[in-house]
Short mmCIF file of C-alpha atoms in Angstrom, two decimals:
data_model
loop_
_atom_site.label_atom_id
_atom_site.label_comp_id
_atom_site.label_asym_id
_atom_site.label_seq_id
_atom_site.Cartn_x
_atom_site.Cartn_y
_atom_site.Cartn_z
CA UNK A 183 0.22 0.01 0.41
CA UNK A 184 0.80 3.53 -0.23
CA UNK A 185 0.43 6.29 1.97
CA UNK A 186 -2.85 8.86 1.62
CA UNK A 187 -0.39 11.49 0.29
CA UNK A 188 1.59 9.59 -1.85
CA UNK A 189 -1.72 8.60 -3.72
CA UNK A 190 -3.06 12.33 -3.49
CA UNK A 191 1.35 13.59 -5.10
CA UNK A 192 0.63 10.47 -7.83
CA UNK A 193 -3.07 11.03 -8.28
CA UNK A 194 -3.87 14.98 -9.06
CA UNK A 195 -2.86 16.37 -12.02
CA UNK A 196 -4.11 19.72 -12.47
CA UNK A 197 -2.02 23.23 -12.83
CA UNK A 198 0.15 23.53 -10.30
CA UNK A 199 0.97 19.89 -8.81
CA UNK A 200 4.44 18.20 -9.17
CA UNK A 201 2.08 15.30 -11.32
CA UNK A 202 0.25 17.76 -13.60
CA UNK A 203 3.30 19.93 -13.89
CA UNK A 204 5.71 16.90 -15.16
CA UNK A 205 2.77 15.82 -17.69
CA UNK A 206 2.65 19.14 -18.84
CA UNK A 207 5.94 18.31 -20.29
CA UNK A 208 5.26 15.49 -22.51
CA UNK A 209 3.07 16.25 -26.24
CA UNK A 210 -0.59 14.95 -25.04
CA UNK A 211 -3.12 13.56 -27.45
CA UNK A 212 -6.25 15.69 -27.47
CA UNK A 213 -7.93 14.69 -30.09
CA UNK A 214 -8.44 12.96 -32.68
CA UNK A 215 -7.58 14.92 -35.81
CA UNK A 216 -11.80 13.62 -37.42
CA UNK A 217 -13.27 15.32 -34.47
CA UNK A 218 -11.87 18.40 -36.41
CA UNK A 219 -12.50 17.28 -40.24
CA UNK A 220 -12.69 20.49 -42.20
CA UNK A 221 -11.40 24.94 -41.48
CA UNK A 222 -14.50 26.75 -40.31
CA UNK A 223 -15.76 23.19 -38.73
CA UNK A 224 -17.91 23.16 -35.44
CA UNK A 225 -15.43 24.23 -32.09
CA UNK A 226 -15.09 21.19 -29.99
CA UNK A 227 -14.49 20.74 -26.00
CA UNK A 228 -11.62 19.54 -24.64
CA UNK A 229 -10.90 19.23 -20.71
CA UNK A 230 -7.03 17.50 -20.35
CA UNK A 231 -5.45 18.16 -16.60
CA UNK A 232 -8.13 19.90 -15.54
CA UNK A 233 -8.07 23.05 -17.81
CA UNK A 234 -11.18 23.82 -19.77
CA UNK A 235 -10.56 24.12 -23.39
CA UNK A 236 -11.52 24.38 -26.85
CA UNK A 237 -10.07 23.52 -29.85
CA UNK A 238 -11.49 24.96 -33.44
CA UNK A 239 -9.25 25.03 -36.96
CA UNK A 240 -10.03 28.38 -38.99
CA UNK A 241 -10.13 29.04 -41.76
CA UNK A 242 -6.75 28.47 -43.59
CA UNK A 243 -6.87 25.22 -41.78
CA UNK A 244 -4.31 25.96 -38.53
CA UNK A 245 -5.61 24.47 -35.16
CA UNK A 246 -5.88 25.79 -32.53
CA UNK A 247 -6.41 25.34 -28.40
CA UNK A 248 -7.29 27.52 -25.41
CA UNK A 249 -8.90 28.19 -22.47
CA UNK A 250 -12.67 27.47 -23.30
CA UNK A 251 -14.63 30.50 -21.95
CA UNK A 252 -14.73 34.75 -23.54
CA UNK A 253 -12.53 36.64 -22.20
CA UNK A 254 -15.24 38.88 -21.23
CA UNK A 255 -18.34 37.35 -18.73
CA UNK A 256 -16.36 33.94 -18.86
CA UNK A 257 -18.94 32.64 -21.53
CA UNK A 258 -18.59 29.27 -23.12
CA UNK A 259 -16.92 29.45 -26.80
CA UNK A 260 -18.54 26.15 -27.61
CA UNK A 261 -21.09 27.79 -28.87
CA UNK A 262 -19.17 31.04 -30.81
CA UNK A 263 -19.22 31.13 -34.68
CA UNK A 264 -15.71 29.29 -36.56
CA UNK A 265 -15.32 31.80 -39.22
CA UNK A 266 -13.11 34.20 -41.48
CA UNK A 267 -9.71 33.33 -39.61
CA UNK A 268 -10.93 33.07 -36.31
CA UNK A 269 -13.16 31.87 -33.46
CA UNK A 270 -16.64 34.84 -32.06
CA UNK A 271 -17.86 34.92 -28.84
CA UNK A 272 -21.93 34.73 -30.33
CA UNK A 273 -22.53 37.29 -26.95
CA UNK A 274 -21.06 39.94 -27.91
CA UNK A 275 -18.61 39.54 -30.64
CA UNK A 276 -15.32 39.50 -29.44
CA UNK A 277 -13.40 37.40 -31.91
CA UNK A 278 -9.99 34.94 -31.17
CA UNK A 279 -7.77 33.52 -33.67
CA UNK A 280 -5.84 30.00 -32.80
CA UNK A 281 -2.69 31.70 -30.84
CA UNK A 282 -6.13 33.14 -28.74
CA UNK A 283 -5.13 35.99 -29.53
CA UNK A 284 -8.13 38.53 -29.28
CA UNK A 285 -8.38 40.04 -33.02
CA UNK A 286 -11.89 42.04 -32.90
CA UNK A 287 -14.44 43.56 -29.90
CA UNK A 288 -16.64 45.46 -32.00
CA UNK A 289 -17.65 47.83 -29.31
CA UNK A 290 -14.51 49.01 -29.16
CA UNK A 291 -12.31 52.06 -31.68
CA UNK A 292 -9.62 49.82 -33.07
CA UNK A 293 -8.02 52.86 -32.33
CA UNK A 294 -8.31 52.30 -28.69
CA UNK A 295 -5.76 49.24 -28.81
CA UNK A 296 -7.99 47.05 -26.51
CA UNK A 297 -7.68 43.46 -28.42
CA UNK A 298 -3.72 43.39 -28.52
CA UNK A 299 -4.42 43.82 -23.88
CA UNK A 300 -6.64 40.45 -24.16
CA UNK A 301 -5.10 37.13 -24.51
CA UNK A 302 -6.36 33.09 -23.80
CA UNK A 303 -4.08 30.60 -22.40
CA UNK A 304 -3.85 28.83 -25.96
CA UNK A 305 -0.96 25.82 -26.22
CA UNK A 306 0.63 24.77 -29.56
CA UNK A 307 -0.86 22.33 -31.59
CA UNK A 308 0.21 19.25 -34.33
CA UNK A 309 -1.83 16.91 -36.17
CA UNK A 310 -0.16 13.66 -37.25
CA UNK A 311 -1.09 9.54 -36.88
CA UNK A 312 -4.31 10.77 -36.98
CA UNK A 313 -4.10 12.69 -34.23
CA UNK A 314 -4.09 15.66 -32.99
CA UNK A 315 -1.06 16.53 -30.36
CA UNK A 316 -0.26 19.78 -27.89
CA UNK A 317 2.04 20.89 -25.32
CA UNK A 318 1.12 22.79 -22.48
CA UNK A 319 4.18 22.81 -20.56
CA UNK A 320 6.91 25.91 -20.69
CA UNK A 321 7.55 27.11 -24.44
CA UNK A 322 11.13 26.34 -23.72
CA UNK A 323 11.02 22.64 -22.93
CA UNK A 324 9.13 21.65 -25.58
CA UNK A 325 10.37 18.36 -26.89
CA UNK A 326 11.03 16.56 -30.21
CA UNK A 327 7.87 14.94 -31.64
CA UNK A 328 6.50 11.50 -30.34
CA UNK A 329 7.90 8.64 -32.31
CA UNK A 330 5.58 5.98 -31.46
CA UNK A 331 4.76 3.15 -34.28
CA UNK A 332 1.29 3.55 -34.28
CA UNK A 333 1.13 7.22 -35.55
CA UNK A 334 3.85 6.75 -38.07
CA UNK A 335 2.02 3.70 -40.22
CA UNK A 336 0.06 4.46 -43.00
CA UNK A 337 -3.54 5.30 -42.57
CA UNK A 338 -4.69 2.07 -43.68
CA UNK A 339 -2.62 0.14 -41.66
CA UNK A 340 -4.05 2.26 -38.00
CA UNK A 341 -7.78 2.02 -36.49
CA UNK A 342 -7.51 4.40 -33.12
CA UNK A 343 -10.47 5.08 -31.33
CA UNK A 344 -11.07 6.11 -27.52
CA UNK A 345 -13.28 6.20 -25.08
CA UNK A 346 -14.38 8.84 -21.78
CA UNK A 347 -13.21 6.69 -18.12
CA UNK A 348 -15.10 8.04 -15.07
CA UNK A 349 -12.03 7.25 -13.62
CA UNK A 350 -9.03 8.14 -12.19
CA UNK A 351 -5.94 8.06 -14.82
CA UNK A 352 -4.04 6.22 -12.67
CA UNK A 353 -5.85 2.79 -11.79
CA UNK A 354 -7.29 2.87 -15.64
CA UNK A 355 -3.06 2.95 -16.08
CA UNK A 356 -2.29 0.45 -13.52
CA UNK A 357 -5.01 -2.05 -15.57
CA UNK A 358 -3.27 -1.29 -18.31
CA UNK A 359 0.63 -3.09 -16.99
CA UNK A 360 -1.08 -5.44 -15.21
CA UNK A 361 -0.75 -9.00 -16.87
CA UNK A 362 -1.83 -11.00 -14.59
CA UNK A 363 -6.01 -10.45 -14.35
CA UNK A 364 -6.07 -11.44 -18.04
CA UNK A 365 -6.29 -15.16 -17.03
CA UNK A 366 -9.66 -14.04 -15.57
CA UNK A 367 -11.28 -10.91 -16.44
CA UNK A 368 -10.98 -11.28 -20.19
CA UNK A 369 -10.93 -15.37 -19.77
CA UNK A 370 -14.35 -15.80 -21.55
CA UNK A 371 -13.20 -13.15 -24.36
CA UNK A 372 -9.56 -14.04 -25.04
CA UNK A 373 -11.46 -17.92 -26.90
CA UNK A 374 -14.26 -16.11 -28.46
CA UNK A 375 -13.45 -12.48 -29.38
CA UNK A 376 -12.76 -12.98 -33.42
CA UNK A 377 -9.39 -10.30 -32.29
CA UNK A 378 -7.95 -12.74 -30.49
CA UNK A 379 -9.58 -17.12 -30.40
CA UNK A 380 -8.41 -19.28 -32.03
CA UNK A 381 -3.99 -18.36 -31.47
CA UNK A 382 -2.24 -20.67 -29.21
CA UNK A 383 -1.55 -17.28 -27.28
CA UNK A 384 -4.90 -17.51 -26.36
CA UNK A 385 -4.82 -20.84 -24.77
CA UNK A 386 -1.41 -20.53 -22.72
CA UNK A 387 -2.80 -17.44 -21.20
CA UNK A 388 -5.52 -19.37 -19.33
CA UNK A 389 -3.00 -20.50 -17.08
CA UNK A 390 -3.73 -18.21 -13.14
CA UNK A 391 -0.54 -18.67 -12.45
CA UNK A 392 1.73 -15.78 -13.26
CA UNK A 393 5.69 -15.06 -12.93
CA UNK A 394 6.19 -11.82 -13.64
CA UNK A 395 10.28 -10.35 -14.57
CA UNK A 396 10.73 -6.71 -14.88
CA UNK A 397 12.67 -4.29 -16.19
CA UNK A 398 13.11 -0.37 -16.41
CA UNK A 399 13.56 0.84 -20.36
CA UNK A 400 15.06 3.85 -21.39
CA UNK A 401 11.35 5.31 -21.41
CA UNK A 402 9.20 3.09 -18.25
CA UNK A 403 9.20 -0.39 -18.12
CA UNK A 404 9.35 -3.41 -20.06
CA UNK A 405 7.13 -6.04 -17.93
CA UNK A 406 6.94 -9.73 -19.21
CA UNK A 407 5.12 -12.14 -17.62
CA UNK A 408 5.76 -15.93 -17.28
CA UNK A 409 3.16 -18.86 -17.79
CA UNK A 410 3.60 -22.74 -18.64
CA UNK A 411 3.38 -23.14 -22.16
CA UNK A 412 4.14 -27.10 -23.48
CA UNK A 413 5.79 -29.22 -20.75
CA UNK A 414 9.65 -27.47 -20.25
CA UNK A 415 8.92 -24.59 -21.75
CA UNK A 416 7.03 -21.07 -20.90
CA UNK A 417 4.62 -18.95 -22.56
CA UNK A 418 6.17 -15.08 -22.18
CA UNK A 419 4.03 -11.47 -22.39
CA UNK A 420 5.58 -8.52 -22.91
CA UNK A 421 3.99 -5.42 -21.87
CA UNK A 422 5.64 -1.46 -21.85
CA UNK A 423 5.11 0.55 -20.02
CA UNK A 424 6.19 4.39 -21.68
CA UNK A 425 5.98 7.89 -19.46
CA UNK A 426 3.60 8.90 -18.43
CA UNK A 427 0.76 6.68 -19.47
CA UNK A 428 1.16 4.46 -23.03
CA UNK A 429 0.52 0.38 -22.43
CA UNK A 430 1.35 -1.64 -25.65
CA UNK A 431 -0.61 -4.76 -25.29
CA UNK A 432 0.99 -8.47 -26.05
CA UNK A 433 0.01 -9.26 -28.82
CA UNK A 434 -1.38 -12.32 -30.64
CA UNK A 435 -0.20 -14.38 -33.82
CA UNK A 436 -1.74 -13.37 -37.22
CA UNK A 437 -3.51 -10.02 -35.36
CA UNK A 438 -3.07 -6.36 -35.14
CA UNK A 439 -0.68 -4.76 -32.83
CA UNK A 440 -2.25 -2.60 -29.38
CA UNK A 441 -2.03 -0.02 -27.47
CA UNK A 442 -3.52 2.53 -24.74
CA UNK A 443 -2.97 6.10 -24.05
CA UNK A 444 -4.67 6.65 -20.33
CA UNK A 445 -4.93 10.79 -20.62
CA UNK A 446 -6.28 12.92 -17.23
CA UNK A 447 -9.27 15.15 -17.86
CA UNK A 448 -9.48 15.54 -14.55
CA UNK A 449 -8.70 13.59 -11.18
CA UNK A 450 -12.13 11.75 -11.53
CA UNK A 451 -12.47 11.07 -15.84
CA UNK A 452 -10.23 10.27 -17.56
CA UNK A 453 -10.15 9.50 -21.63
CA UNK A 454 -8.86 5.45 -22.44
CA UNK A 455 -6.88 5.73 -25.69
CA UNK A 456 -7.15 3.03 -28.04
CA UNK A 457 -4.93 2.19 -31.17
CA UNK A 458 -4.62 -0.63 -33.52
CA UNK A 459 -1.56 -1.08 -35.41
CA UNK A 460 -0.04 -3.75 -37.49
CA UNK A 461 4.13 -2.29 -38.89
CA UNK A 462 3.52 -4.43 -42.66
CA UNK A 463 0.18 -4.61 -43.69
CA UNK A 464 -3.22 -2.38 -44.24
CA UNK A 465 -6.13 -3.42 -41.56
CA UNK A 466 -8.43 -5.70 -42.98
CA UNK A 467 -12.32 -4.40 -44.20
CA UNK A 468 -12.83 -8.37 -41.36
CA UNK A 469 -10.54 -6.15 -38.70
CA UNK A 470 -12.15 -3.27 -38.89
CA UNK A 471 -15.07 -4.41 -38.64
CA UNK A 472 -14.99 -6.44 -35.33
CA UNK A 473 -14.00 -2.71 -34.24
CA UNK A 474 -16.43 -0.97 -34.99
CA UNK A 475 -19.00 -3.17 -34.11
CA UNK A 476 -16.31 -2.91 -30.52
CA UNK A 477 -14.96 -6.21 -30.56
CA UNK A 478 -11.13 -6.51 -29.60
CA UNK A 479 -9.84 -3.93 -26.93
CA UNK A 480 -12.22 -1.46 -28.04
CA UNK A 481 -16.18 -0.74 -27.30
CA UNK A 482 -19.97 0.39 -28.62
CA UNK A 483 -19.71 3.91 -27.88
CA UNK A 484 -22.71 6.14 -28.20
CA UNK A 485 -23.84 7.49 -31.18
CA UNK A 486 -22.09 10.83 -31.08
CA UNK A 487 -20.08 10.83 -27.93
CA UNK A 488 -17.20 9.00 -26.57
CA UNK A 489 -19.63 7.64 -23.88
CA UNK A 490 -19.39 3.95 -23.96
CA UNK A 491 -22.54 2.12 -25.02
CA UNK A 492 -22.30 0.00 -21.11
CA UNK A 493 -21.76 2.41 -18.90
CA UNK A 494 -22.27 3.09 -14.47
CA UNK A 495 -25.27 4.38 -15.46
CA UNK A 496 -26.87 -0.15 -17.11
CA UNK A 497 -24.53 -1.22 -15.07
CA UNK A 498 -22.30 -2.05 -18.03
CA UNK A 499 -26.14 -4.25 -18.97
CA UNK A 500 -24.49 -6.87 -16.77
CA UNK A 501 -25.21 -10.39 -17.42
CA UNK A 502 -25.64 -12.33 -14.56
CA UNK A 503 -26.28 -15.50 -17.09
CA UNK A 504 -23.82 -15.06 -18.49
CA UNK A 505 -21.23 -15.25 -16.16
CA UNK A 506 -23.00 -17.83 -14.25
CA UNK A 507 -22.24 -19.81 -17.63
CA UNK A 508 -18.46 -17.95 -17.95
CA UNK A 509 -19.20 -16.65 -21.48
CA UNK A 510 -18.01 -13.43 -19.38
CA UNK A 511 -16.49 -14.07 -16.80
CA UNK A 512 -17.17 -10.58 -14.86
CA UNK A 513 -20.72 -10.89 -16.53
CA UNK A 514 -19.98 -7.77 -18.42
CA UNK A 515 -19.02 -8.16 -22.34
CA UNK A 516 -16.20 -6.92 -24.33
CA UNK A 517 -12.21 -6.10 -22.94
CA UNK A 518 -12.59 -3.01 -22.34
CA UNK A 519 -15.71 -2.21 -20.75
CA UNK A 520 -14.30 -5.37 -18.58
CA UNK A 521 -11.28 -3.36 -17.41
CA UNK A 522 -13.61 0.05 -17.14
CA UNK A 523 -16.16 -1.03 -14.42
CA UNK A 524 -13.97 -2.61 -12.74
CA UNK A 525 -11.97 0.79 -12.18
CA UNK A 526 -14.46 2.47 -11.67
CA UNK A 527 -15.63 0.65 -8.91
CA UNK A 528 -12.30 1.31 -7.24
CA UNK A 529 -14.85 4.67 -7.00
CA UNK A 530 -13.15 7.96 -8.82
CA UNK A 531 -9.70 8.01 -6.84
CA UNK A 532 -9.23 4.57 -6.17
CA UNK A 533 -7.96 4.80 -1.61
CA UNK A 534 -4.45 3.00 -2.22
CA UNK A 535 -3.75 3.45 1.53
CA UNK A 536 -6.07 -0.22 1.74
CA UNK A 537 -4.73 -2.43 -0.54
CA UNK A 538 -2.91 -5.53 0.33
CA UNK A 539 0.04 -6.42 -2.86
CA UNK A 540 1.40 -9.25 -3.81
CA UNK A 541 3.67 -10.06 -5.88
CA UNK A 542 2.15 -10.14 -9.14
CA UNK A 543 1.52 -6.89 -8.86
CA UNK A 544 5.35 -5.64 -9.47
CA UNK A 545 4.91 -3.61 -12.03
CA UNK A 546 2.23 -1.33 -10.72
CA UNK A 547 4.90 -0.37 -7.80
CA UNK A 548 7.21 0.47 -9.68
CA UNK A 549 5.40 2.59 -12.19
CA UNK A 550 4.31 3.99 -9.08
CA UNK A 551 7.81 4.53 -7.90
CA UNK A 552 9.10 5.66 -11.34
CA UNK A 553 5.82 8.09 -11.62
CA UNK A 554 6.54 10.25 -8.17
CA UNK A 555 10.82 9.93 -8.96
CA UNK A 556 10.52 11.57 -11.69
CA UNK A 557 7.67 13.49 -10.59
CA UNK A 558 10.01 14.61 -7.73
CA UNK A 559 13.55 14.88 -9.81
CA UNK A 560 11.25 17.89 -12.33
CA UNK A 561 11.54 19.87 -9.14
CA UNK A 562 14.77 20.13 -9.19
CA UNK A 563 15.37 20.72 -12.58
CA UNK A 564 16.11 16.76 -14.44
CA UNK A 565 13.70 16.62 -16.95
CA UNK A 566 11.90 13.07 -16.62
CA UNK A 567 12.28 9.74 -18.76
CA UNK A 568 10.77 8.99 -21.92
CA UNK A 569 10.87 12.21 -24.17
CA UNK A 570 13.48 10.75 -26.72
CA UNK A 571 12.62 10.08 -30.08
CA UNK A 572 14.19 7.36 -29.34
CA UNK A 573 12.06 5.84 -25.76
CA UNK A 574 8.72 5.11 -28.05
CA UNK A 575 10.95 2.86 -30.08
CA UNK A 576 9.70 0.13 -28.74
CA UNK A 577 7.07 -2.76 -29.49
CA UNK A 578 5.27 -5.68 -26.98
CA UNK A 579 5.30 -8.94 -28.71
CA UNK A 580 5.04 -12.68 -27.40
CA UNK A 581 6.33 -15.91 -27.47
CA UNK A 582 7.88 -19.17 -26.73
CA UNK A 583 11.39 -20.33 -24.56
CA UNK A 584 12.13 -22.88 -22.84
CA UNK A 585 12.19 -22.72 -19.34
CA UNK A 586 15.38 -21.87 -18.90
CA UNK A 587 15.66 -19.41 -22.00
CA UNK A 588 17.20 -16.45 -21.32
CA UNK A 589 14.22 -14.01 -21.05
CA UNK A 590 15.71 -10.52 -20.98
CA UNK A 591 17.87 -11.25 -23.85
CA UNK A 592 15.07 -12.45 -26.10
CA UNK A 593 13.04 -9.44 -24.93
CA UNK A 594 14.48 -6.70 -26.38
CA UNK A 595 15.59 -8.75 -29.90
CA UNK A 596 11.56 -9.31 -30.20
CA UNK A 597 11.12 -5.20 -28.37
CA UNK A 598 12.91 -4.03 -31.01
CA UNK A 599 11.04 -1.18 -33.12
CA UNK A 600 12.20 -2.96 -37.17
CA UNK A 601 10.19 -1.21 -39.96
CA UNK A 602 8.58 -2.55 -41.57
CA UNK A 603 9.61 -6.30 -39.97
CA UNK A 604 6.53 -7.98 -38.38
CA UNK A 605 6.24 -8.35 -34.58
CA UNK A 606 7.52 -10.96 -32.65
CA UNK A 607 4.26 -12.90 -31.73
CA UNK A 608 2.15 -16.67 -30.30
#
């Protein structure tokens, strides 16, 4: 367990908090590119790190991300008119450009210079990989753009989705690096889901006896989870955790790779991004149809929103008969919602002072330590890890090894990102 003070330190991410200041040093996935599809399209509300922001694409195609509220009397600019190179508040016509600079106040003469005195807080944005990224930290410390493999494969090789999760980012992210729960919570789906069933990995993942071998990487952790395979052999699943909130899920042979990003909206909500991609081929129509229908690690959303159809208000469409028959181990359908339901059940912010951790929680313990250590180092002026593009150039993997086989050496070779080459999976 950790203390209440340590839990507060790790889970609070608003302006001025140690964790919030550290997270602002990274490029952050703010929106899907499809949310701002064309110049002068409707603006979009964005919640990031307890800041309420508005995003828009102006007439020239430039993207702006700024304070949601007009500097005049606090009206939400979501109601604004996106036209002629700026976003205009519909209340009194104050207009802002993508840098947050006020460029027109109809009631004041231009000669007064009043506009130049009004500027909303704004953050730079870059669009690539199907994502609009933003940087919310000090301009002089802006890092290089991310080099995650999923963001740089052709668009035909990638499928992105995101869902609103009603919990703090940390308990969501900790679920992403906890490989032992797969044998229980997801046991029904890995046998039935069209993107998992029929693989050797799905067969071996049924084993509930899991041993971990964890190593620090340049930007996070390389997490090996070992299960029994055939006599004399072990099945290894290698998860990558990359600071501050990214995970790469161990793959199943013949399928695409998957990853997550657990981005804090505020202290009690996060946006769970899901990235499915293949480094050497386009995703097939069958794969795309499955993901669009909520299979794999994606989920079905309420149309026009990022809220899952199965959510806390309808008890996640719990099916006790399916639970009894072990069709779905928890009675909840779908891998993503199985995770979300249990993580949200912990409360908006999990009380970690009541935990009783065991050996299978070592990756969670190490991730907490690395986050805390990095934030404290930043308070003393040392940049956090995971900013270097080189730290992003890793893959997840799964493989079979003899019982006395060298895990670390095999894992480092198997997880190296080799552009245009297949990944390692069973």
